[in-house]
Coordinates of C-alpha atoms in Angstrom, one line a residue:
X211 CA -30.6 124.3 -252.1
X212 CA -33.2 126.3 -249.5
X213 CA -33.7 123.8 -247.8
X214 CA -30.7 122.1 -247.1
X215 CA -29.6 124.8 -245.7
X216 CA -32.3 124.8 -243.1
X217 CA -31.1 121.5 -242.0
X218 CA -27.9 122.1 -240.8
X219 CA -28.4 125.0 -238.2
X220 CA -30.9 122.5 -236.0
X221 CA -28.8 119.7 -236.4
X222 CA -26.1 122.5 -234.6
X223 CA -28.3 123.2 -231.9
X224 CA -29.6 119.6 -231.3
X225 CA -25.2 118.8 -230.7
X226 CA -25.1 121.8 -228.8
X227 CA -27.7 120.6 -226.9
X228 CA -26.5 117.3 -226.2
X229 CA -23.4 118.7 -225.3
X230 CA -25.3 120.8 -222.7
X231 CA -27.4 118.3 -221.0
X232 CA -24.4 116.0 -221.4
X233 CA -22.1 118.9 -218.9
X234 CA -25.1 119.4 -216.6
X235 CA -25.4 115.7 -216.0
X236 CA -21.5 115.2 -215.1
X237 CA -21.5 118.3 -213.0
X238 CA -24.3 116.5 -211.4
X239 CA -22.9 113.1 -211.1
X240 CA -19.0 114.9 -209.8
X241 CA -21.9 116.6 -207.1
X242 CA -23.3 113.3 -205.7
X243 CA -19.2 112.2 -205.5
X244 CA -18.2 115.0 -203.3
X245 CA -21.5 115.1 -201.0
X246 CA -20.8 111.5 -200.3
X247 CA -17.3 111.7 -199.2
X248 CA -16.7 110.9 -195.5
X249 CA -14.0 113.6 -195.2
X250 CA -16.2 116.3 -196.9
X251 CA -18.9 116.6 -193.8
X252 CA -21.1 120.4 -193.4
X253 CA -20.5 123.0 -192.9
X254 CA -23.8 123.1 -190.4
X255 CA -23.2 120.0 -189.3
X256 CA -19.2 120.6 -187.7
X257 CA -20.2 123.7 -185.9
X258 CA -23.2 121.5 -184.7
X259 CA -21.1 119.4 -183.3
X260 CA -18.4 121.2 -182.4
X261 CA -18.9 122.8 -178.1
X262 CA -20.2 126.7 -177.8
X263 CA -16.9 128.7 -177.4
X264 CA -18.4 129.5 -173.7
X265 CA -17.9 125.9 -172.9
X266 CA -14.5 124.9 -174.3
X267 CA -12.0 124.2 -171.4
X268 CA -9.1 126.8 -171.0
X269 CA -6.7 123.8 -169.7
X270 CA -4.1 123.8 -172.2
X271 CA -4.1 119.8 -173.6
X272 CA -1.1 117.8 -173.2
X273 CA 1.6 117.0 -175.5
X274 CA 1.7 113.1 -176.2
X275 CA 4.0 111.3 -173.8
X276 CA 3.4 114.2 -171.2
X277 CA 0.5 114.1 -168.0
X278 CA -1.3 117.6 -168.3
X279 CA -0.7 120.0 -165.3
X280 CA -3.6 119.8 -162.3
X281 CA -5.3 122.7 -161.8
X282 CA -2.8 124.8 -159.2
X283 CA -5.3 125.1 -155.7
X284 CA -7.1 127.9 -154.1
X285 CA -5.3 128.3 -150.9
X286 CA -7.5 128.6 -148.0
X287 CA -8.0 131.9 -146.1
X288 CA -6.5 132.6 -141.9
X289 CA -9.7 131.8 -140.2
X290 CA -10.7 134.6 -138.3
X291 CA -10.9 132.4 -135.1
X292 CA -6.7 131.2 -134.8
X293 CA -5.0 134.6 -136.1
X294 CA -1.7 134.6 -137.3
X295 CA 0.6 133.3 -134.2
X296 CA 3.1 136.9 -133.2
X297 CA 5.9 136.7 -130.9
X298 CA 5.1 135.9 -127.3
X299 CA 6.0 137.7 -124.6
X300 CA 8.8 137.0 -122.1
X301 CA 7.6 135.8 -118.7
X302 CA 8.6 138.0 -115.9
X303 CA 10.5 135.4 -114.4
X304 CA 14.5 135.7 -114.3
X305 CA 15.9 133.1 -116.9
X306 CA 18.7 130.8 -114.8
X307 CA 21.6 130.3 -116.9
X308 CA 23.8 127.6 -117.1
X309 CA 21.1 125.2 -116.0
X310 CA 20.9 121.5 -117.6
X311 CA 18.0 121.0 -120.0
X312 CA 17.0 118.3 -117.8
X313 CA 16.9 119.0 -114.5
X314 CA 16.5 116.5 -111.4
X315 CA 13.2 116.9 -110.5
X316 CA 13.1 118.7 -107.0
X317 CA 12.0 117.1 -103.7
X318 CA 7.8 116.8 -102.9
X319 CA 6.6 120.5 -102.1
X320 CA 10.3 121.7 -103.2
X321 CA 9.5 124.1 -106.0
X322 CA 6.8 125.7 -105.2
X323 CA 7.6 126.8 -101.6
X324 CA 10.2 128.0 -104.0
X325 CA 8.5 130.5 -105.5
X326 CA 10.5 132.3 -108.6
X327 CA 13.8 132.5 -106.2
X328 CA 14.8 128.8 -107.1
X329 CA 18.3 127.2 -105.5
X330 CA 21.2 126.4 -107.5
X331 CA 19.9 128.4 -110.3
X332 CA 22.4 131.3 -111.4
X333 CA 20.0 134.6 -112.7
X334 CA 20.8 137.5 -115.4
X335 CA 19.8 141.1 -114.1
X336 CA 21.2 144.3 -113.8
X337 CA 22.4 146.5 -110.4
X338 CA 21.7 150.1 -109.6
X339 CA 22.7 151.4 -106.2
X340 CA 20.3 154.0 -103.3
X341 CA 20.7 155.1 -100.6
X342 CA 20.0 152.3 -97.7
X343 CA 20.5 154.6 -95.1
X344 CA 20.5 152.6 -92.0
X345 CA 19.4 149.8 -94.1
X346 CA 15.7 149.3 -93.5
X347 CA 13.0 149.1 -95.7
X348 CA 9.7 147.0 -97.2
X349 CA 10.8 144.1 -95.2
X350 CA 9.9 146.0 -92.0
X351 CA 13.4 144.6 -90.3
X352 CA 14.0 148.3 -88.7
X353 CA 17.9 149.7 -89.0
X354 CA 21.3 147.7 -90.0
X355 CA 24.6 148.1 -88.5
X356 CA 24.9 145.9 -91.7
X357 CA 24.3 148.1 -94.8
X358 CA 25.1 145.2 -97.7
X359 CA 21.4 144.8 -97.9
X360 CA 19.4 144.8 -101.5
X361 CA 16.1 145.8 -102.7
X362 CA 14.7 142.6 -104.8
X363 CA 13.0 144.5 -107.6
X364 CA 8.9 143.9 -107.5
X365 CA 8.3 140.7 -109.5
X366 CA 10.9 138.8 -107.8
X367 CA 10.2 140.5 -104.6
X368 CA 6.8 138.3 -105.0
X369 CA 4.7 139.5 -101.8
X370 CA 7.9 139.6 -99.3
X371 CA 8.9 136.2 -100.5
X372 CA 12.5 137.4 -101.2
X373 CA 12.8 138.8 -97.6
X374 CA 15.8 138.6 -95.7
X375 CA 18.0 136.0 -98.9
X376 CA 20.9 135.8 -99.2
X377 CA 22.2 136.2 -102.8
X378 CA 25.5 136.1 -104.0
X379 CA 26.0 138.7 -106.3
X380 CA 28.8 138.8 -109.4
X381 CA 29.8 141.7 -111.8
X382 CA 31.6 141.0 -115.6
X383 CA 35.1 142.5 -114.0
X384 CA 34.4 139.3 -111.4
X385 CA 34.3 141.2 -108.5
X386 CA 31.3 140.1 -106.7
X387 CA 29.3 140.8 -103.2
X388 CA 26.9 139.3 -100.7
X389 CA 23.5 141.1 -99.5
X390 CA 20.4 139.9 -97.8
X391 CA 17.6 141.5 -99.5
X392 CA 15.5 143.9 -97.4
X393 CA 13.4 146.0 -99.3
X394 CA 11.5 146.0 -102.6
X395 CA 12.6 147.8 -105.6
X396 CA 9.5 149.0 -108.0
X397 CA 8.3 149.4 -111.3
X398 CA 9.6 149.9 -113.7
X399 CA 12.7 147.7 -111.8
X400 CA 12.7 144.4 -115.0
X401 CA 12.4 140.8 -113.4
X402 CA 16.5 139.9 -112.3
X403 CA 17.6 143.9 -111.3
X404 CA 19.1 144.2 -107.8
X405 CA 18.7 147.7 -106.3
X406 CA 22.0 147.9 -104.7
X407 CA 22.7 149.6 -101.1
X408 CA 26.2 152.5 -102.1
X409 CA 28.1 150.2 -100.1
X410 CA 27.4 146.9 -101.7
X411 CA 27.9 148.8 -105.6
X412 CA 31.0 150.4 -105.0
X413 CA 32.1 146.7 -103.8
X414 CA 32.0 145.7 -107.3
X415 CA 32.0 149.6 -109.5
X416 CA 32.7 153.1 -109.1
X417 CA 29.4 154.5 -108.6
X418 CA 29.1 156.5 -111.7
X419 CA 28.7 153.7 -113.2
X420 CA 24.7 154.0 -112.5
X421 CA 24.2 150.1 -114.1
X422 CA 26.0 146.9 -114.6
X423 CA 25.2 143.3 -115.9
X424 CA 25.6 141.3 -113.2
X425 CA 24.3 137.3 -112.2
X426 CA 23.6 136.5 -108.8
X427 CA 22.1 133.1 -107.1
X428 CA 20.6 131.9 -103.5
X429 CA 22.5 131.5 -100.5
X430 CA 22.3 129.0 -97.6
X431 CA 24.5 131.2 -95.4
X432 CA 27.4 130.0 -92.5
X433 CA 25.4 131.7 -88.9
X434 CA 25.2 131.6 -85.3
X435 CA 22.6 133.5 -85.0
X436 CA 18.8 131.8 -84.8
X437 CA 15.7 132.8 -85.3
X438 CA 13.5 135.4 -83.3
X439 CA 10.1 136.5 -83.9
X440 CA 8.4 139.7 -83.5
X441 CA 4.2 140.5 -83.3
X442 CA 3.4 143.2 -84.9
X443 CA 1.7 146.5 -82.9
X444 CA -1.5 146.4 -81.7
X445 CA -1.9 142.6 -81.8
X446 CA -3.9 140.5 -78.8
X447 CA -5.8 137.4 -78.8
X448 CA -8.3 139.3 -81.6
X449 CA -6.2 139.9 -84.0
X450 CA -2.1 139.6 -84.4
X451 CA 0.7 140.4 -87.5
X452 CA 3.5 137.8 -86.6
X453 CA 7.4 138.2 -88.6
X454 CA 9.9 136.0 -88.3
X455 CA 13.6 137.6 -88.3
X456 CA 17.3 136.4 -89.2
X457 CA 16.6 133.2 -90.9
X458 CA 18.6 131.4 -93.7
X459 CA 17.1 130.3 -95.6
X460 CA 14.1 132.6 -97.0
X461 CA 10.8 131.8 -95.2
X462 CA 8.1 129.7 -97.2
X463 CA 5.0 129.2 -94.7
X464 CA 4.2 130.4 -91.1
X465 CA 1.3 128.9 -89.9
X466 CA 0.0 128.7 -86.0
X467 CA -1.6 125.9 -83.8
X468 CA -5.6 125.6 -83.3
X469 CA -7.5 122.7 -82.0
X470 CA -8.1 120.5 -84.9
X471 CA -4.0 121.2 -86.7
X472 CA -1.7 123.8 -88.4
X473 CA -3.7 126.6 -89.8
X474 CA -1.0 128.5 -92.9
X475 CA -1.3 132.3 -92.3
X476 CA -1.6 134.8 -95.0
X477 CA 1.8 136.8 -96.0
X478 CA 1.7 140.6 -96.7
X479 CA 3.4 142.4 -99.1
X480 CA 5.7 144.1 -96.3
X481 CA 6.9 140.6 -94.3
X482 CA 4.2 139.8 -92.0
X483 CA 2.3 136.7 -91.5
X484 CA -1.7 138.1 -90.2
X485 CA -4.5 135.8 -88.6
X486 CA -7.9 138.4 -88.7
X487 CA -9.6 137.0 -86.5
X488 CA -6.9 135.9 -83.4
X489 CA -6.4 132.2 -84.8
X490 CA -3.1 130.8 -82.9
X491 CA -2.2 134.8 -81.8
X492 CA 0.2 133.5 -78.1
X493 CA 0.0 130.3 -79.1
X494 CA 3.2 127.8 -80.9
X495 CA 3.5 128.2 -84.5
X496 CA 5.2 125.8 -87.1
X497 CA 7.8 127.9 -90.2
X498 CA 8.5 126.2 -92.9
X499 CA 11.4 127.2 -95.7
X500 CA 11.6 127.0 -98.9
X501 CA 13.9 123.7 -99.1
X502 CA 10.8 121.6 -96.7
X503 CA 12.1 122.5 -93.5
X504 CA 9.8 122.8 -90.5
X505 CA 11.0 124.3 -86.7
X506 CA 8.1 124.5 -84.5
X507 CA 8.6 127.6 -81.8
X508 CA 6.9 127.5 -79.0
X509 CA 6.5 129.8 -75.8
X510 CA 6.3 133.1 -77.5
X511 CA 3.9 135.8 -75.6
X512 CA 2.7 138.7 -77.3
X513 CA 4.5 141.1 -76.6
X514 CA 3.7 143.8 -80.1
X515 CA 7.3 145.5 -81.7
X516 CA 9.9 143.2 -78.9
X517 CA 12.3 141.1 -80.9
X518 CA 12.0 137.5 -79.3
X519 CA 15.3 134.8 -80.0
X520 CA 13.8 131.3 -80.3
X521 CA 16.4 128.5 -80.4
X522 CA 16.5 126.9 -84.0
X523 CA 17.9 127.6 -87.0
X524 CA 16.5 126.3 -90.2
X525 CA 19.4 123.2 -91.7
X526 CA 22.5 125.1 -94.3
X527 CA 22.5 123.6 -98.1

């Protein structure tokens, strides 16, 4: 009986050992099955296959059926050599009003001869007034009994090219007056501005107005006078200054006759044409107006300060 009692616990231990081995085998088998499945990749392998966080693209993935938006391009910086354009300064030339967009081309040389004040153009500006006294001014024509005169602003005076021009001036109220340019209105007189004699301004408005808007245009008036020539004080065969007076249209050029042809003289701001070396002094002269017409004058001797009439005059336009 005693020995029988010893064998039973041994059998129980063997049975428990067998069960433990069987459970362990099942566990190992299950582990192997799990390891061999396709979607059971080890974490270490997955971590090595994924890109580092710093190398990932920050652009969001496009949804199915939708194109990915391209990354915006950086705007180019303005070149230092090409600054942003700013408003340009208006031209000092008076602006014609009512001029056709594509005006017919003037005759050869006419536009360059006319300079700033073009025929058949209307200009805007303002009118002021001054005491013209005896009518003389920067053009050095001398005293005049006719005080319907004006001073042209410095810019449109154009080195005395405006001297002698006949200008029709109109005010906003419909009044008008015709004046002759005998003077220069210095800066700050603006382009387009006319400084009228008090007598001429009074034809447009009361003197108390002081400053009024106007339009004006060049005239080629009717006249029975002919052109006159005057030599400046101090003129001789060695040096001379020559002036033309009474011309119907603005004068563009004055030339003297030489052995080789015609020589163009330089115009001054005081409305004389100079021959510093005496070339052509006392000889034949050729006058050209802004329309290109040329007049030849002969027989004018050097008589300083004397007004010598001729028999010629420019055509009316």
